[in-house]
Short mmCIF file of C-alpha atoms and ligand atoms in Angstrom, two decimals:
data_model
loop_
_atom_site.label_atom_id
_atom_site.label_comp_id
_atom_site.label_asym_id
_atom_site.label_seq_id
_atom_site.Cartn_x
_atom_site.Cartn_y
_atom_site.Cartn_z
CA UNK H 1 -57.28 71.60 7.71
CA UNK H 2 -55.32 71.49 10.85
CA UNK H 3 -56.36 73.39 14.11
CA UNK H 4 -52.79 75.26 15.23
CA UNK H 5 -51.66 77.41 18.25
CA UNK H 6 -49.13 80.20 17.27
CA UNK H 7 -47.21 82.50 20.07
CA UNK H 8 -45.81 85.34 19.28
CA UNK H 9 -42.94 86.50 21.82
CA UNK H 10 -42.08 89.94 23.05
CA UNK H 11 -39.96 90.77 19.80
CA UNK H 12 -42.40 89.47 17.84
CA UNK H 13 -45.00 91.99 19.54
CA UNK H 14 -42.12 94.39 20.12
CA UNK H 15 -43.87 97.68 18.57
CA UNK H 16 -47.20 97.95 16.58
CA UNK H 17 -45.58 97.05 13.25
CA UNK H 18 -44.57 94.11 14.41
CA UNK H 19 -47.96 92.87 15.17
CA UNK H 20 -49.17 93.81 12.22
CA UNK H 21 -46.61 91.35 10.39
CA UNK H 22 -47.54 88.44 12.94
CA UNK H 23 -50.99 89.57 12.27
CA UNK H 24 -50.30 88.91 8.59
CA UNK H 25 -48.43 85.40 9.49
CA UNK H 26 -52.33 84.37 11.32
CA UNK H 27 -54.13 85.54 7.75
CA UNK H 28 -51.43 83.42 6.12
CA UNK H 29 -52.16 80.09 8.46
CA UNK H 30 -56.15 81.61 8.05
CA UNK H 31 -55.73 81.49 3.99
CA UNK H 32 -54.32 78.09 4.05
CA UNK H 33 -57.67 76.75 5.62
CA UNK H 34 -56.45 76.07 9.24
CA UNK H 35 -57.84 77.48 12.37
CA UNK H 36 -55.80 79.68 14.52
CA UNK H 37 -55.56 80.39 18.63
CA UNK H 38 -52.94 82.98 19.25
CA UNK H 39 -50.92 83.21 22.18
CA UNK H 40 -48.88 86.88 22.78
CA UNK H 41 -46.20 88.12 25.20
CA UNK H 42 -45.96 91.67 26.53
CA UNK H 43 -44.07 94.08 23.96
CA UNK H 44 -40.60 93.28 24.53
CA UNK H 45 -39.28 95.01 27.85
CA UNK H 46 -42.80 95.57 29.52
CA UNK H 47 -42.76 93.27 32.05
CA UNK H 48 -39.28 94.11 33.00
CA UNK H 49 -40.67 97.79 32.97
CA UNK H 50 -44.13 97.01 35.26
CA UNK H 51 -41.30 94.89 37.33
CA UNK H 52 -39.69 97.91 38.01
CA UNK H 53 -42.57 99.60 38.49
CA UNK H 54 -43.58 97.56 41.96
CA UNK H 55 -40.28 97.84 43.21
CA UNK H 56 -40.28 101.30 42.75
CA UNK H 57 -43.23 101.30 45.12
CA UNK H 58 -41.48 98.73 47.55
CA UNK H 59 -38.67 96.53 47.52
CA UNK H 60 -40.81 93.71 48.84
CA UNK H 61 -44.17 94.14 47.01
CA UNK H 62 -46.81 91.43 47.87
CA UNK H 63 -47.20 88.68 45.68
CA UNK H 64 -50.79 89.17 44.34
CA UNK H 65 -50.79 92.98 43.51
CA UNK H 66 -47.16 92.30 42.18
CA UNK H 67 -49.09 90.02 39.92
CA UNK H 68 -51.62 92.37 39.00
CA UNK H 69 -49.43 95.17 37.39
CA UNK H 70 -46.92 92.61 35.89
CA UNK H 71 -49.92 90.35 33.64
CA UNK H 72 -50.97 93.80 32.26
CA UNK H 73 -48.18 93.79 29.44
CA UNK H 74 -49.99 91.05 27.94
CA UNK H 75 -53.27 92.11 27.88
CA UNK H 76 -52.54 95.28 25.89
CA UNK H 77 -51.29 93.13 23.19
CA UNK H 78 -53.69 90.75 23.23
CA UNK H 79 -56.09 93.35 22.51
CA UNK H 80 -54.09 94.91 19.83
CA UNK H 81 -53.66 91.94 18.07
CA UNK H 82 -57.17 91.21 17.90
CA UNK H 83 -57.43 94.40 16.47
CA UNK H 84 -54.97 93.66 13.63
CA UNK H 85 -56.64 91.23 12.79
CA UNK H 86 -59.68 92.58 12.26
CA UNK H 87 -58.15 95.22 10.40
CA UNK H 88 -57.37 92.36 7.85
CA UNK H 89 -60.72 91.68 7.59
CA UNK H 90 -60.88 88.35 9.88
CA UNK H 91 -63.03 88.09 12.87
CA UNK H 92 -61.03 87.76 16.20
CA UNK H 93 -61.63 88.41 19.97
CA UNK H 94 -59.02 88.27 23.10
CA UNK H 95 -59.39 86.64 25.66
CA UNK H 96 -57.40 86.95 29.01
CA UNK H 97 -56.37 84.31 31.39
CA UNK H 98 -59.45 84.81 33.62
CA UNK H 99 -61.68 85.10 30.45
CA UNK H 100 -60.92 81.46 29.42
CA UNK H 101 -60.32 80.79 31.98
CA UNK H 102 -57.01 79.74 32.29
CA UNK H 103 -56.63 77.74 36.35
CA UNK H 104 -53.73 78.18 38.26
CA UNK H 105 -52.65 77.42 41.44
CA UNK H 106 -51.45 80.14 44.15
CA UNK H 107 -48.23 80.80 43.83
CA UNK H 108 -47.43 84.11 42.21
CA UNK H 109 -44.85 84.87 40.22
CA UNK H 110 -44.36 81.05 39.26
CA UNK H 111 -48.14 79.75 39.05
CA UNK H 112 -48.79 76.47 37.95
CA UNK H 113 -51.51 75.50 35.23
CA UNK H 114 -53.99 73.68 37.25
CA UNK H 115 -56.57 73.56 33.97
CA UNK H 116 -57.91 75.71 31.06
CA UNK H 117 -61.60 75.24 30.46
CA UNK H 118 -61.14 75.93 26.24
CA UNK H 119 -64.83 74.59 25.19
CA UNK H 120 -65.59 78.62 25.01
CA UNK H 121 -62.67 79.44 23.57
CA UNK H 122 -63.42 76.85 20.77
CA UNK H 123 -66.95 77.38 20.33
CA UNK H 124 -65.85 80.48 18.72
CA UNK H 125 -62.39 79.01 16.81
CA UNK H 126 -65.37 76.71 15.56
CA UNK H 127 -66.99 80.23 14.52
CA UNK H 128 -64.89 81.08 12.42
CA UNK H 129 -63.11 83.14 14.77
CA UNK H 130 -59.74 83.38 15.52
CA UNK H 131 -59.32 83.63 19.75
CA UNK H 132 -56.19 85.62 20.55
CA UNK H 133 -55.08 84.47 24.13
CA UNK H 134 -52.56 86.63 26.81
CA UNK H 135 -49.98 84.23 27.64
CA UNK H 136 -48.15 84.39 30.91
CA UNK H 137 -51.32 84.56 33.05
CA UNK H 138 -54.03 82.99 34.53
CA UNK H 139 -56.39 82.69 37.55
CA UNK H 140 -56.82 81.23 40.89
CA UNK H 141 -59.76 79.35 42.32
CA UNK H 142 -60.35 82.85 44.48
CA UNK H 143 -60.03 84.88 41.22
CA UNK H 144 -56.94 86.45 41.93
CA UNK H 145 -54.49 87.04 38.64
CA UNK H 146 -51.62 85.29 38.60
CA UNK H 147 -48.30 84.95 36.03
CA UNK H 148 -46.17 82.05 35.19
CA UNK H 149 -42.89 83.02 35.75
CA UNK H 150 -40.62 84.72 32.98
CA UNK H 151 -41.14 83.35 29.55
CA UNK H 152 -44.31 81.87 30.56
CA UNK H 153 -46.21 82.68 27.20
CA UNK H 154 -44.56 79.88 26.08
CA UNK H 155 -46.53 77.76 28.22
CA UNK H 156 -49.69 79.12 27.78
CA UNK H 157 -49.47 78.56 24.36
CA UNK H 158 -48.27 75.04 24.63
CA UNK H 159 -50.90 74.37 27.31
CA UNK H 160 -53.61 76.03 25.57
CA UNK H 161 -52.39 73.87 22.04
CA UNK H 162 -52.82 70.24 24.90
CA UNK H 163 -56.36 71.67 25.73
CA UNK H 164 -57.51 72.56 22.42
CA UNK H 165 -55.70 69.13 21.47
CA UNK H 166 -54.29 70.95 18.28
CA UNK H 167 -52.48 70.05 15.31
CA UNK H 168 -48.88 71.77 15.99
CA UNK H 169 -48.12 74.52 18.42
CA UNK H 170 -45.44 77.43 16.91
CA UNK H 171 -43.11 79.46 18.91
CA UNK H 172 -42.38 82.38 17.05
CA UNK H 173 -39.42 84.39 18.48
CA UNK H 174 -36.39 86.36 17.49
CA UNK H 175 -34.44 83.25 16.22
CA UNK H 176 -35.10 80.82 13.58
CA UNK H 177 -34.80 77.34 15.54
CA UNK H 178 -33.35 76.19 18.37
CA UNK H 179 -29.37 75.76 17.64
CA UNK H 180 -26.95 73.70 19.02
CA UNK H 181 -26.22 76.67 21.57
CA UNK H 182 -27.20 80.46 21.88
CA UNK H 183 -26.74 81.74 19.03
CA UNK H 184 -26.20 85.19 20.17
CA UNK H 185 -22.60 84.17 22.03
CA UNK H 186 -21.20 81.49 19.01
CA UNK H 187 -21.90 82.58 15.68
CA UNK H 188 -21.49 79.25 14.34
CA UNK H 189 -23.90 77.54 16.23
CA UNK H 190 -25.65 75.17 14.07
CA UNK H 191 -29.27 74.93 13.67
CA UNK H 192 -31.44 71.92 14.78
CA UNK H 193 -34.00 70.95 12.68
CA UNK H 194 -35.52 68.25 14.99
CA UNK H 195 -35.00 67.74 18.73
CA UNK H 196 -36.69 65.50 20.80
CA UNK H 197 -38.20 66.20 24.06
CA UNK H 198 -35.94 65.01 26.70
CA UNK H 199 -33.18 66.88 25.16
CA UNK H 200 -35.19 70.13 24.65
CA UNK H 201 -36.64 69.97 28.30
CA UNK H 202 -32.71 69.46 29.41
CA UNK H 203 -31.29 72.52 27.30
CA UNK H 204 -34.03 74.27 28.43
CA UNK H 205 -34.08 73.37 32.20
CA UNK H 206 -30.22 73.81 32.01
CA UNK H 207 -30.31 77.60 30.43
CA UNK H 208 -31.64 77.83 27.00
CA UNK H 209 -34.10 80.13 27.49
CA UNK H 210 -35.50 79.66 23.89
CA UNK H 211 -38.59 77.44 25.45
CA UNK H 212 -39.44 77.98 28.99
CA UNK H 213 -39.41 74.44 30.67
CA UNK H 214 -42.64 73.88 31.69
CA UNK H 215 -43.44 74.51 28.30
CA UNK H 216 -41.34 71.90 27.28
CA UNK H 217 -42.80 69.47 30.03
CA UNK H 218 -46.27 70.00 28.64
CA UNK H 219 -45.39 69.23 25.74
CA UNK H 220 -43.73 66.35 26.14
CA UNK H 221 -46.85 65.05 28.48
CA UNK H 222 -49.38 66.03 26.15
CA UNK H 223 -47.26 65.14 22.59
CA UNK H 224 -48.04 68.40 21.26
CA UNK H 225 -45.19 69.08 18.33
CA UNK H 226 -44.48 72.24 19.12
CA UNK H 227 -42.06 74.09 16.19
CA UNK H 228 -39.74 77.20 16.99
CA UNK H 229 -39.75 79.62 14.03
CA UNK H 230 -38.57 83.21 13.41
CA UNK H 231 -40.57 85.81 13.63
CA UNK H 232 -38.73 87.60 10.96
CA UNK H 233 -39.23 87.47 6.98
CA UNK H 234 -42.00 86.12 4.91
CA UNK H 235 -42.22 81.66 5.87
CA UNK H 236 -45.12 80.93 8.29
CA UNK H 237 -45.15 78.03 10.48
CA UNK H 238 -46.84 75.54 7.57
CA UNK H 239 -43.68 76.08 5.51
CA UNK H 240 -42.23 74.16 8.84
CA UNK H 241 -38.70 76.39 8.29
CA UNK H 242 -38.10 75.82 11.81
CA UNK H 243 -36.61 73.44 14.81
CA UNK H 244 -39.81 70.57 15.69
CA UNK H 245 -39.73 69.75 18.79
CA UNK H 246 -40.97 66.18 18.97
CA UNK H 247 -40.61 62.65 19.96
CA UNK H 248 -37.45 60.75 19.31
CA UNK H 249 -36.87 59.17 16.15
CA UNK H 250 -34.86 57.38 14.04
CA UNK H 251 -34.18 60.53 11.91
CA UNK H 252 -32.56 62.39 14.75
CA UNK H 253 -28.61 62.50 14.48
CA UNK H 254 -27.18 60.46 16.93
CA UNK H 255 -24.18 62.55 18.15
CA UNK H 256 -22.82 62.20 21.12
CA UNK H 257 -23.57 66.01 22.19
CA UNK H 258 -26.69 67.71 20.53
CA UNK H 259 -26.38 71.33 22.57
CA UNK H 260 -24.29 73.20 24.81
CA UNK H 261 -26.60 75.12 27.76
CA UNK H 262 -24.98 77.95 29.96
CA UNK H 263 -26.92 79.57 32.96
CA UNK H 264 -25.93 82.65 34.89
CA UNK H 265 -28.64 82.03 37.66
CA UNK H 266 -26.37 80.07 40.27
CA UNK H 267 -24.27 81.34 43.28
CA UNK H 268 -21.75 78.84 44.93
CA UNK H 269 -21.42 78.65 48.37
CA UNK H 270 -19.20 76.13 50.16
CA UNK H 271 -19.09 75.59 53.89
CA UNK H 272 -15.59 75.06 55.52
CA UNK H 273 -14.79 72.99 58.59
CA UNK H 274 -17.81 70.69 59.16
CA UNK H 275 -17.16 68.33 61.39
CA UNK H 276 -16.67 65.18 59.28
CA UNK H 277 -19.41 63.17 61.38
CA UNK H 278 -22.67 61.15 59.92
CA UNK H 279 -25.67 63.80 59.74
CA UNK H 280 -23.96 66.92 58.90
CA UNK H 281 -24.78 67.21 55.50
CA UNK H 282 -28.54 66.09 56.64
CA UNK H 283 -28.30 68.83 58.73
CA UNK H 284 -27.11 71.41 56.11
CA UNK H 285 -29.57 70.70 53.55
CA UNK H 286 -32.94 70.07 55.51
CA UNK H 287 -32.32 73.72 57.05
CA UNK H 288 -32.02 74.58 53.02
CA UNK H 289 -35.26 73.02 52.17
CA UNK H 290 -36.98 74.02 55.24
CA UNK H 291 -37.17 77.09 53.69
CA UNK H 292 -38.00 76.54 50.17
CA UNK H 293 -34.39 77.01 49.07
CA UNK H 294 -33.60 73.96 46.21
CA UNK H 295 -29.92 73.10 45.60
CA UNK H 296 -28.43 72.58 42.50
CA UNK H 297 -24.76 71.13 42.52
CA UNK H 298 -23.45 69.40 45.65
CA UNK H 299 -19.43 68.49 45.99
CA UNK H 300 -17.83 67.57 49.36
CA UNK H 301 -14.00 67.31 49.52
CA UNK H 302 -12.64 64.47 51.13
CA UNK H 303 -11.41 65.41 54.68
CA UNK H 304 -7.63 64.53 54.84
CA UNK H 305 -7.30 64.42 58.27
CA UNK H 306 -10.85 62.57 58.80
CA UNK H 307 -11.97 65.46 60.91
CA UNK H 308 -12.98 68.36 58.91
CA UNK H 309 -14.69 68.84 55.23
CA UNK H 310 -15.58 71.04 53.17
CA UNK H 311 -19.13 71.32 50.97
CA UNK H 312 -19.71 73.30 47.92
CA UNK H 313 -23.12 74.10 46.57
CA UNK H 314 -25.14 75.74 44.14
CA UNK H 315 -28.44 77.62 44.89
CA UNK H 316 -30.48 80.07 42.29
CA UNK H 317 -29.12 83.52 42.58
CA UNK H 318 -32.83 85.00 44.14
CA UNK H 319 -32.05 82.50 47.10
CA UNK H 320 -28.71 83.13 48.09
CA UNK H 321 -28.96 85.64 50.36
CA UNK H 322 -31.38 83.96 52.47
CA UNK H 323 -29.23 80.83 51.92
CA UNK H 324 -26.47 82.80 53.67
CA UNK H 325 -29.08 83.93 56.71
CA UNK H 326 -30.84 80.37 57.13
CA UNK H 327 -27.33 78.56 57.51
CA UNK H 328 -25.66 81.46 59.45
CA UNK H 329 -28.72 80.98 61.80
CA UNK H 330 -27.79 77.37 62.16
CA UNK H 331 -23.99 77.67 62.57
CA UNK H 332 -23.88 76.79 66.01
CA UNK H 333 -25.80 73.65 65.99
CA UNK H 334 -24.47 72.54 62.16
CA UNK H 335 -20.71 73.56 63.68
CA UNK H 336 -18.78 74.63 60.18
CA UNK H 337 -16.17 77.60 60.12
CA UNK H 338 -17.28 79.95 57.87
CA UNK H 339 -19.39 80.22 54.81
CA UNK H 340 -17.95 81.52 51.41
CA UNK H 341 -19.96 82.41 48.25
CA UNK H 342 -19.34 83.21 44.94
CA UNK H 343 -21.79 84.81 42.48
CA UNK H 344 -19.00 85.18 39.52
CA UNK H 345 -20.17 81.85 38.37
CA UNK H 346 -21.68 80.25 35.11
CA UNK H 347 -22.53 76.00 34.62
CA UNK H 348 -22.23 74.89 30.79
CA UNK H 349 -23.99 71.70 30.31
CA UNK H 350 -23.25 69.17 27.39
CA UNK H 351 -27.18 67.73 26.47
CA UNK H 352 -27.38 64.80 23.94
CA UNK H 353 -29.53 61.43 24.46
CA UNK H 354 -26.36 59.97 22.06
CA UNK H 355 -24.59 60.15 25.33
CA UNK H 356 -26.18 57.12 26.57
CA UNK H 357 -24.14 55.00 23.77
CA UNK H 358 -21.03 57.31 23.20
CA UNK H 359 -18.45 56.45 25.73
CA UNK H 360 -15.84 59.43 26.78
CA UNK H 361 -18.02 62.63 26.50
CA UNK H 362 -16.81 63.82 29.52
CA UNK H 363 -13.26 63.05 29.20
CA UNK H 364 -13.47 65.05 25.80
CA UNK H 365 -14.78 68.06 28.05
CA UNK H 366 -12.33 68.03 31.16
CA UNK H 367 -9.55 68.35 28.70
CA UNK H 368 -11.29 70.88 26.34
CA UNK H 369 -11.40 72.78 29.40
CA UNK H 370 -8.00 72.42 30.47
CA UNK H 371 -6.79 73.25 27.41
CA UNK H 372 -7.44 76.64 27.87
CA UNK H 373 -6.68 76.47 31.26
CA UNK H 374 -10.09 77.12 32.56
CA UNK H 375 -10.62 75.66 35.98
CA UNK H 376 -13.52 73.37 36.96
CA UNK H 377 -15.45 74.04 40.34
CA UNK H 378 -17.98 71.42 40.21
CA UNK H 379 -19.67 68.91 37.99
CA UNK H 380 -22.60 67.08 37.48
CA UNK H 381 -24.31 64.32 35.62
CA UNK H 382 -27.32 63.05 34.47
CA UNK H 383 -28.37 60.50 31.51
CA UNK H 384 -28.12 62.44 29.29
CA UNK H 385 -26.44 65.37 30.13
CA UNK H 386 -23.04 66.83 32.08
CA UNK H 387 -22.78 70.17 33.86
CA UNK H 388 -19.48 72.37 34.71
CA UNK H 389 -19.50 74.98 37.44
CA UNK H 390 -16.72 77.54 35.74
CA UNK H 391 -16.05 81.18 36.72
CA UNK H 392 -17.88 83.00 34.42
CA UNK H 393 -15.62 85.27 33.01
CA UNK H 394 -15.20 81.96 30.57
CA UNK H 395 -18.28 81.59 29.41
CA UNK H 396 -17.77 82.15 25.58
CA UNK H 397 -13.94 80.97 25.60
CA UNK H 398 -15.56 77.76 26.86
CA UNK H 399 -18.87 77.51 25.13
CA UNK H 400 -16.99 78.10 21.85
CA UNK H 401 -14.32 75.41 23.04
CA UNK H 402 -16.99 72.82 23.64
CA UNK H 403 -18.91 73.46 20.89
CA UNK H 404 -16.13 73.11 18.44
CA UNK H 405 -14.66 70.12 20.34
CA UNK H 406 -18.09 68.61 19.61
CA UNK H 407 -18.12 68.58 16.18
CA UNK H 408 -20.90 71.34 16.50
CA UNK H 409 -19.73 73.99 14.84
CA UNK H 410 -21.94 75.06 11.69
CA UNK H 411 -19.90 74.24 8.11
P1 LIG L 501 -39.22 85.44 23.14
O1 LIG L 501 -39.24 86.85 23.64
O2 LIG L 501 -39.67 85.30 21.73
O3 LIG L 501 -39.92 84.48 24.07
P2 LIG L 501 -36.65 84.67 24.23
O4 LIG L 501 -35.68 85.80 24.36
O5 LIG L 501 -37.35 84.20 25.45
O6 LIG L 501 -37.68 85.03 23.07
O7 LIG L 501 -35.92 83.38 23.59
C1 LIG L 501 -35.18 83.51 22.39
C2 LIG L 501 -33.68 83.65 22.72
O8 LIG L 501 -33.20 82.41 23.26
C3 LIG L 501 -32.79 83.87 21.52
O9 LIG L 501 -32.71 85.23 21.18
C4 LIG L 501 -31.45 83.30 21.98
O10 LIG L 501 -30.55 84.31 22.38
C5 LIG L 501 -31.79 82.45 23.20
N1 LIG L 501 -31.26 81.09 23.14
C6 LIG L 501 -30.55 80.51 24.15
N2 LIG L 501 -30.17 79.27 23.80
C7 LIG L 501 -30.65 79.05 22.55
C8 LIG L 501 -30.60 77.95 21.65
N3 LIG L 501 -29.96 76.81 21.98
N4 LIG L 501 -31.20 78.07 20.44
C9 LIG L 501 -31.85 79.20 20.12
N5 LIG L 501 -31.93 80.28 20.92
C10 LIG L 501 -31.35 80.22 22.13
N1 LIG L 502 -43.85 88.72 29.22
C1 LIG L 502 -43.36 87.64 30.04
C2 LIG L 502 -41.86 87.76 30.24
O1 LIG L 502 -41.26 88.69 29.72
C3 LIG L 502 -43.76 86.29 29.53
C4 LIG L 502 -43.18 85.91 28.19
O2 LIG L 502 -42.77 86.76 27.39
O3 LIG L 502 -43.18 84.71 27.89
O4 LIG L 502 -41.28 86.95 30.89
MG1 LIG L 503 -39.29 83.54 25.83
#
């Protein structure tokens, strides 16, 4: 008998059918002896719709009440899943964030998990009770609500399965794994069925939204195997049809590239004519961070006449107009010529920890991408990964190029 955490995402929860079938996956875990925490999104497009909602008020709206319309999503379903459940005969109670309660810090809109007391919530799972849990929100030391940035639920789940210290924690979600790359943009992505945890926090921190990343972080720091499963058809998690997320092993393929990441979310801007003097690029990026702005990708072209560069960055698209304001503010005592930005842009990253052996990965890429004449803006390395700012009108030519290139591409 195993103690297991499953979430159910916004597709999975999309209309009241729906959570009647993953009420019917819980029975199924239920049957097989286990006990069960759930963890559910808001139906899908809720929280985009109580999103819109605020800003329909104000363009601005203040951080706490924006909070306090956008966590409702998941309470509705948390309630109706409890009430699936009982429909099936099984005893089961919600619980919101602040019920638990689930500890956050302050920040709205991005909270971070400071703690989740769980010894109620597992006094009842003890019960006999299944304890259905809204993701995506919890509660500050002041008792104000608070959410966990988009795809949160994942998470809360994962954070709930550390506290509860359970068995296996299951994403279930509109997809049956996690793939070598989105699925939805190459058809012949190949699925995964293991991937460790530095390569599943590095897809996801470089795009794949599949797993939020904190999710992935807490797992990783807590060794909870979490497993991503489809929501879809008969298998339950037990069946393990799914990707495992979970520490590295001698099982794993060792390919030099495991998954191709894109993300839409950055906005180039490069500053021409700084002086080419010690301190200016000190200068350019305290200002940045200053004021909360984090940058991704940094390039600065060699100055040919040793007086004047250029330096091209990336920041997340929600900062770059106050990126433009918070340097333009600074011209005068920074000294560059102008400031240029481009939000047509998309960075594919190449994840694998077979990188780390595998000499030439990048190579391979540069002249994948050249190949079809697609034109790189600015690159960047890790360990175990390499990024590619490209204009983004290439997204699939390239993703499809790579992933082939790769050997990726599902037989
Ligand atoms: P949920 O609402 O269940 O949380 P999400 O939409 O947040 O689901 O995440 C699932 C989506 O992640 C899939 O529909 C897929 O388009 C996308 N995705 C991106 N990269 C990958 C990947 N490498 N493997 C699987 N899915 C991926
Ligand atoms: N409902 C939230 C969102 O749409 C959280 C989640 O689904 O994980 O981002
Ligand atoms: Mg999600």
């Amino acid at each position: 008998m195993a103690l297991l955490v499953l979430k159910f995402g916004g597709t999975s929860v999309g209309d009241v059918e729906r959570i009647k079938n993953a009420a019917s996956k819980v029975a199924a875990e239920v049957k097989l002896g286990h006990k069960v925490a759930v963890v559910v999104s808001a139906m899908a497009g809720v929280t985009d719709q109580l999103i819109n909602y605020c800003r329909s008020v104000t363009p601005h709206p203040n951080p706490r009440e924006h909070d306090a319309v956008v966590s409702t999503g998941e309470n509705i379903t948390a309630g109706l899943m409890a009430l699936a459940l009982q429909q099936r005969g099984l005893n089961a109670r919600s619980w919101q964030g602040w019920q638990v309660p689930l500890r956050t810090d302050s920040t709205h809109n991005k909270a971070r998990i400071i703690d989740i007391n769980a010894a109620s919530l597992l006094h009842h799972i003890n019960q006999g009770e299944v304890a259905v849990m809204a993701g995506f929100q919890g509660v500050t030391d002041d008792n104000s609500v608070t959410t966990l940035g988009r795809g949160g639920s994942d998470t809360s789940a994962v954070a709930l399965a550390a506290a509860l210290k359970a068995d296996r924690c299951d994403i279930y979600t509109d997809v049956d794994g996690v793939y070598t790359t989105d699925p939805r943009i190459v058809s012949n992505a190949s699925k995964l069925d293991r991937v460790s945890y530095p390569e599943m926090l590095m897809m996801a921190s470089l795009g794949a939204k599949v797993l939020q990343t904190r999710s992935v972080e807490m797992a990783l720091r807590y060794h909870v195997p979490v497993q991503v499963l489809s929501t879809f058809g008969n298998a339950i998690g037990s069946e393990l049809p799914g990707t495992l997320v979970t520490d590295e092993d001698e099982n794993m393929e060792q390919k030099s590239v495991t998954g191709v990441a894109y993300s839409r979310n950055e906005d180039k801007v490069t500053l021409t004519g700084i002086p080419d003097t010690p301190g200016k690029a000190a200068a350019i990026f305290s200002t940045l961070a200053r004021t909360g702005i984090g940058v991704d990708m940094i390039v600065q072209t060699a100055s040919h006449d040793g007086k004047c560069t250029d330096i091209t960055f990336t920041v997340a698209k929600l900062d770059l107009d106050r990126a433009r304001q918070t340097l333009e503010s600074e011209r005068a005592k920074i000294g560059f010529a102008d400031i240029l930005t481009d939000k047509n842009m998309v960075k594919l990253s190449l994840v694998g920890i077979g990188m780390r052996s595998h000499p030439g990965v990048a190579s391979l890429m540069f002249e994948t991408l050249a190949a079809k004449n697609i034109n790189i803006q600015a690159i960047e390395t890790s360990e175990i990964s390499i990024g590619v700012l490209i204009d983004e009108s290439y997204t699939e030519l390239a993703l499809r190029a790579l992933h082939t290139a790769y050997g990726l591409d599902a037989e």
